[in-house]
Amino acid sequence: GVLRTSGNVEIQAIGAGAINQAIKAIAIARGFVAPSGIDLAFVPAFQEISINNEERTAIKLIVGPRKKRS
């Protein structure tokens, strides 16, 4: 998948329901890739986007493998 080839995935969500579903999807994906040794983590960020010429604030979730601490 995209995560294995590029290293990171970005998810954009607008609204509480969409953000909730996106975080649930990350939790499911974390369980899916864990057996192959990948520990997923995400960083949330605000992002301004334009929909039908109207500015909206979205949440961007940057998902990728957790870096090992030394």
Tab-separated table of N, CA and C in Angstrom:
chain	number	residue	atom	x	y	z
A	1	GLY	N	0.799	-1.177	0.000
A	1	GLY	CA	0.000	0.000	0.000
A	1	GLY	C	0.855	1.259	0.000
A	2	VAL	N	0.196	2.376	0.057
A	2	VAL	CA	0.849	3.685	0.015
A	2	VAL	C	1.804	3.860	1.189
A	3	LEU	N	1.394	3.431	2.362
A	3	LEU	CA	2.231	3.593	3.553
A	3	LEU	C	3.563	2.868	3.397
A	4	ARG	N	3.527	1.666	2.871
A	4	ARG	CA	4.766	0.884	2.725
A	4	ARG	C	5.678	1.449	1.646
A	5	THR	N	5.101	2.052	0.588
A	5	THR	CA	5.935	2.562	-0.499
A	5	THR	C	6.432	3.983	-0.261
A	6	SER	N	5.576	4.866	0.304
A	6	SER	CA	5.990	6.261	0.465
A	6	SER	C	6.382	6.627	1.889
A	7	GLY	N	5.972	5.840	2.872
A	7	GLY	CA	6.357	6.115	4.251
A	7	GLY	C	5.337	6.870	5.058
A	8	ASN	N	4.611	7.804	4.452
A	8	ASN	CA	3.598	8.585	5.159
A	8	ASN	C	2.328	8.689	4.330
A	9	VAL	N	1.218	8.882	5.030
A	9	VAL	CA	-0.080	9.086	4.391
A	9	VAL	C	-0.722	10.298	5.054
A	10	GLU	N	-1.387	11.149	4.277
A	10	GLU	CA	-2.115	12.286	4.838
A	10	GLU	C	-3.602	12.077	4.625
A	11	ILE	N	-4.370	12.258	5.703
A	11	ILE	CA	-5.821	12.149	5.654
A	11	ILE	C	-6.388	13.515	6.023
A	12	GLN	N	-7.331	14.019	5.235
A	12	GLN	CA	-8.011	15.272	5.564
A	12	GLN	C	-9.440	14.949	5.964
A	13	ALA	N	-9.916	15.610	7.019
A	13	ALA	CA	-11.288	15.403	7.472
A	13	ALA	C	-11.887	16.739	7.892
A	14	ILE	N	-13.170	16.912	7.578
A	14	ILE	CA	-13.898	18.116	7.971
A	14	ILE	C	-15.121	17.669	8.760
A	15	GLY	N	-15.251	18.159	9.974
A	15	GLY	CA	-16.393	17.823	10.806
A	15	GLY	C	-16.073	16.729	11.811
A	16	ALA	N	-16.788	16.784	12.924
A	16	ALA	CA	-16.519	15.860	14.027
A	16	ALA	C	-16.699	14.400	13.626
A	17	GLY	N	-17.753	14.097	12.875
A	17	GLY	CA	-17.998	12.714	12.467
A	17	GLY	C	-16.902	12.174	11.568
A	18	ALA	N	-16.457	12.994	10.622
A	18	ALA	CA	-15.401	12.564	9.700
A	18	ALA	C	-14.074	12.376	10.432
A	19	ILE	N	-13.783	13.259	11.378
A	19	ILE	CA	-12.544	13.132	12.156
A	19	ILE	C	-12.588	11.862	13.000
A	20	ASN	N	-13.740	11.590	13.612
A	20	ASN	CA	-13.910	10.375	14.395
A	20	ASN	C	-13.667	9.134	13.535
A	21	GLN	N	-14.251	9.091	12.352
A	21	GLN	CA	-14.082	7.941	11.463
A	21	GLN	C	-12.636	7.804	10.991
A	22	ALA	N	-11.968	8.919	10.735
A	22	ALA	CA	-10.570	8.873	10.298
A	22	ALA	C	-9.679	8.294	11.389
A	23	ILE	N	-9.921	8.684	12.632
A	23	ILE	CA	-9.104	8.166	13.735
A	23	ILE	C	-9.393	6.685	13.958
A	24	LYS	N	-10.651	6.275	13.818
A	24	LYS	CA	-10.975	4.844	13.913
A	24	LYS	C	-10.266	4.063	12.804
A	25	ALA	N	-10.220	4.635	11.604
A	25	ALA	CA	-9.538	3.972	10.487
A	25	ALA	C	-8.050	3.810	10.774
A	26	ILE	N	-7.440	4.807	11.403
A	26	ILE	CA	-6.023	4.704	11.766
A	26	ILE	C	-5.830	3.592	12.786
A	27	ALA	N	-6.737	3.479	13.757
A	27	ALA	CA	-6.639	2.414	14.758
A	27	ALA	C	-6.743	1.039	14.104
A	28	ILE	N	-7.652	0.891	13.145
A	28	ILE	CA	-7.790	-0.383	12.428
A	28	ILE	C	-6.539	-0.669	11.610
A	29	ALA	N	-6.025	0.350	10.913
A	29	ALA	CA	-4.808	0.180	10.111
A	29	ALA	C	-3.622	-0.196	10.983
A	30	ARG	N	-3.558	0.385	12.177
A	30	ARG	CA	-2.458	0.077	13.104
A	30	ARG	C	-2.450	-1.410	13.439
A	31	GLY	N	-3.621	-1.966	13.704
A	31	GLY	CA	-3.719	-3.395	13.973
A	31	GLY	C	-3.385	-4.239	12.759
A	32	PHE	N	-3.688	-3.726	11.579
A	32	PHE	CA	-3.435	-4.457	10.338
A	32	PHE	C	-1.944	-4.557	10.022
A	33	VAL	N	-1.183	-3.474	10.256
A	33	VAL	CA	0.241	-3.478	9.896
A	33	VAL	C	1.155	-3.904	11.044
A	34	ALA	N	0.630	-3.989	12.264
A	34	ALA	CA	1.455	-4.353	13.427
A	34	ALA	C	2.160	-5.700	13.281
A	35	PRO	N	1.508	-6.747	12.744
A	35	PRO	CA	2.215	-8.030	12.612
A	35	PRO	C	3.463	-7.973	11.730
A	36	SER	N	3.536	-6.974	10.833
A	36	SER	CA	4.726	-6.852	9.984
A	36	SER	C	5.782	-5.948	10.609
A	37	GLY	N	5.586	-5.572	11.885
A	37	GLY	CA	6.600	-4.806	12.605
A	37	GLY	C	6.480	-3.302	12.483
A	38	ILE	N	5.389	-2.798	11.909
A	38	ILE	CA	5.199	-1.356	11.763
A	38	ILE	C	4.308	-0.866	12.898
A	39	ASP	N	4.772	0.149	13.626
A	39	ASP	CA	4.000	0.764	14.700
A	39	ASP	C	3.550	2.138	14.214
A	40	LEU	N	2.269	2.264	13.872
A	40	LEU	CA	1.761	3.521	13.315
A	40	LEU	C	1.539	4.577	14.383
A	41	ALA	N	1.755	5.814	13.990
A	41	ALA	CA	1.446	6.978	14.820
A	41	ALA	C	0.931	8.059	13.877
A	42	PHE	N	0.267	9.086	14.445
A	42	PHE	CA	-0.177	10.185	13.591
A	42	PHE	C	0.021	11.513	14.293
A	43	VAL	N	0.149	12.558	13.463
A	43	VAL	CA	0.301	13.930	13.950
A	43	VAL	C	-0.858	14.739	13.371
A	44	PRO	N	-1.678	15.356	14.229
A	44	PRO	CA	-2.775	16.183	13.720
A	44	PRO	C	-2.309	17.609	13.427
A	45	ALA	N	-2.933	18.235	12.435
A	45	ALA	CA	-2.625	19.625	12.092
A	45	ALA	C	-3.867	20.266	11.485
A	46	PHE	N	-4.005	21.586	11.659
A	46	PHE	CA	-5.088	22.319	11.007
A	46	PHE	C	-4.667	22.649	9.585
A	47	GLN	N	-5.653	22.697	8.683
A	47	GLN	CA	-5.377	23.061	7.300
A	47	GLN	C	-6.569	23.835	6.752
A	48	GLU	N	-6.290	24.966	6.124
A	48	GLU	CA	-7.338	25.755	5.475
A	48	GLU	C	-7.516	25.233	4.058
A	49	ILE	N	-8.754	24.905	3.690
A	49	ILE	CA	-9.034	24.415	2.344
A	49	ILE	C	-10.204	25.194	1.763
A	50	SER	N	-10.362	25.131	0.447
A	50	SER	CA	-11.446	25.826	-0.237
A	50	SER	C	-12.391	24.799	-0.843
A	51	ILE	N	-13.682	24.902	-0.488
A	51	ILE	CA	-14.717	24.044	-1.057
A	51	ILE	C	-15.792	24.962	-1.625
A	52	ASN	N	-16.035	24.861	-2.933
A	52	ASN	CA	-17.008	25.735	-3.608
A	52	ASN	C	-16.736	27.211	-3.313
A	53	ASN	N	-15.472	27.594	-3.424
A	53	ASN	CA	-15.023	28.970	-3.170
A	53	ASN	C	-15.309	29.449	-1.754
A	54	GLU	N	-15.429	28.534	-0.832
A	54	GLU	CA	-15.656	28.866	0.575
A	54	GLU	C	-14.520	28.270	1.396
A	55	GLU	N	-13.903	29.111	2.226
A	55	GLU	CA	-12.792	28.642	3.055
A	55	GLU	C	-13.320	27.827	4.229
A	56	ARG	N	-12.708	26.677	4.452
A	56	ARG	CA	-13.086	25.801	5.564
A	56	ARG	C	-11.819	25.378	6.292
A	57	THR	N	-11.957	25.036	7.546
A	57	THR	CA	-10.834	24.509	8.313
A	57	THR	C	-10.996	23.002	8.403
A	58	ALA	N	-9.970	22.299	7.992
A	58	ALA	CA	-9.963	20.841	8.047
A	58	ALA	C	-8.896	20.401	9.042
A	59	ILE	N	-9.001	19.168	9.447
A	59	ILE	CA	-7.940	18.538	10.233
A	59	ILE	C	-7.177	17.627	9.284
A	60	LYS	N	-5.866	17.772	9.278
A	60	LYS	CA	-5.007	16.902	8.480
A	60	LYS	C	-4.320	15.953	9.451
A	61	LEU	N	-4.419	14.652	9.190
A	61	LEU	CA	-3.755	13.642	10.006
A	61	LEU	C	-2.618	13.053	9.187
A	62	ILE	N	-1.399	13.256	9.636
A	62	ILE	CA	-0.219	12.731	8.950
A	62	ILE	C	0.130	11.414	9.634
A	63	VAL	N	-0.038	10.322	8.903
A	63	VAL	CA	0.114	8.978	9.457
A	63	VAL	C	1.394	8.358	8.924
A	64	GLY	N	2.163	7.746	9.813
A	64	GLY	CA	3.388	7.084	9.395
A	64	GLY	C	3.916	6.187	10.490
A	65	PRO	N	4.977	5.471	10.188
A	65	PRO	CA	5.562	4.590	11.200
A	65	PRO	C	6.211	5.400	12.313
A	66	ARG	N	6.038	4.921	13.531
A	66	ARG	CA	6.654	5.586	14.686
A	66	ARG	C	8.158	5.381	14.614
A	67	LYS	N	8.884	6.456	14.850
A	67	LYS	CA	10.348	6.384	14.834
A	67	LYS	C	10.840	5.712	16.110
A	68	LYS	N	11.807	4.848	15.965
A	68	LYS	CA	12.408	4.184	17.126
A	68	LYS	C	13.266	5.175	17.886
A	69	ARG	N	13.140	5.185	19.202
A	69	ARG	CA	13.997	6.041	20.034
A	69	ARG	C	15.248	5.278	20.396
A	70	SER	N	16.362	5.990	20.374
A	70	SER	CA	17.628	5.319	20.703
A	70	SER	C	18.078	5.623	22.108
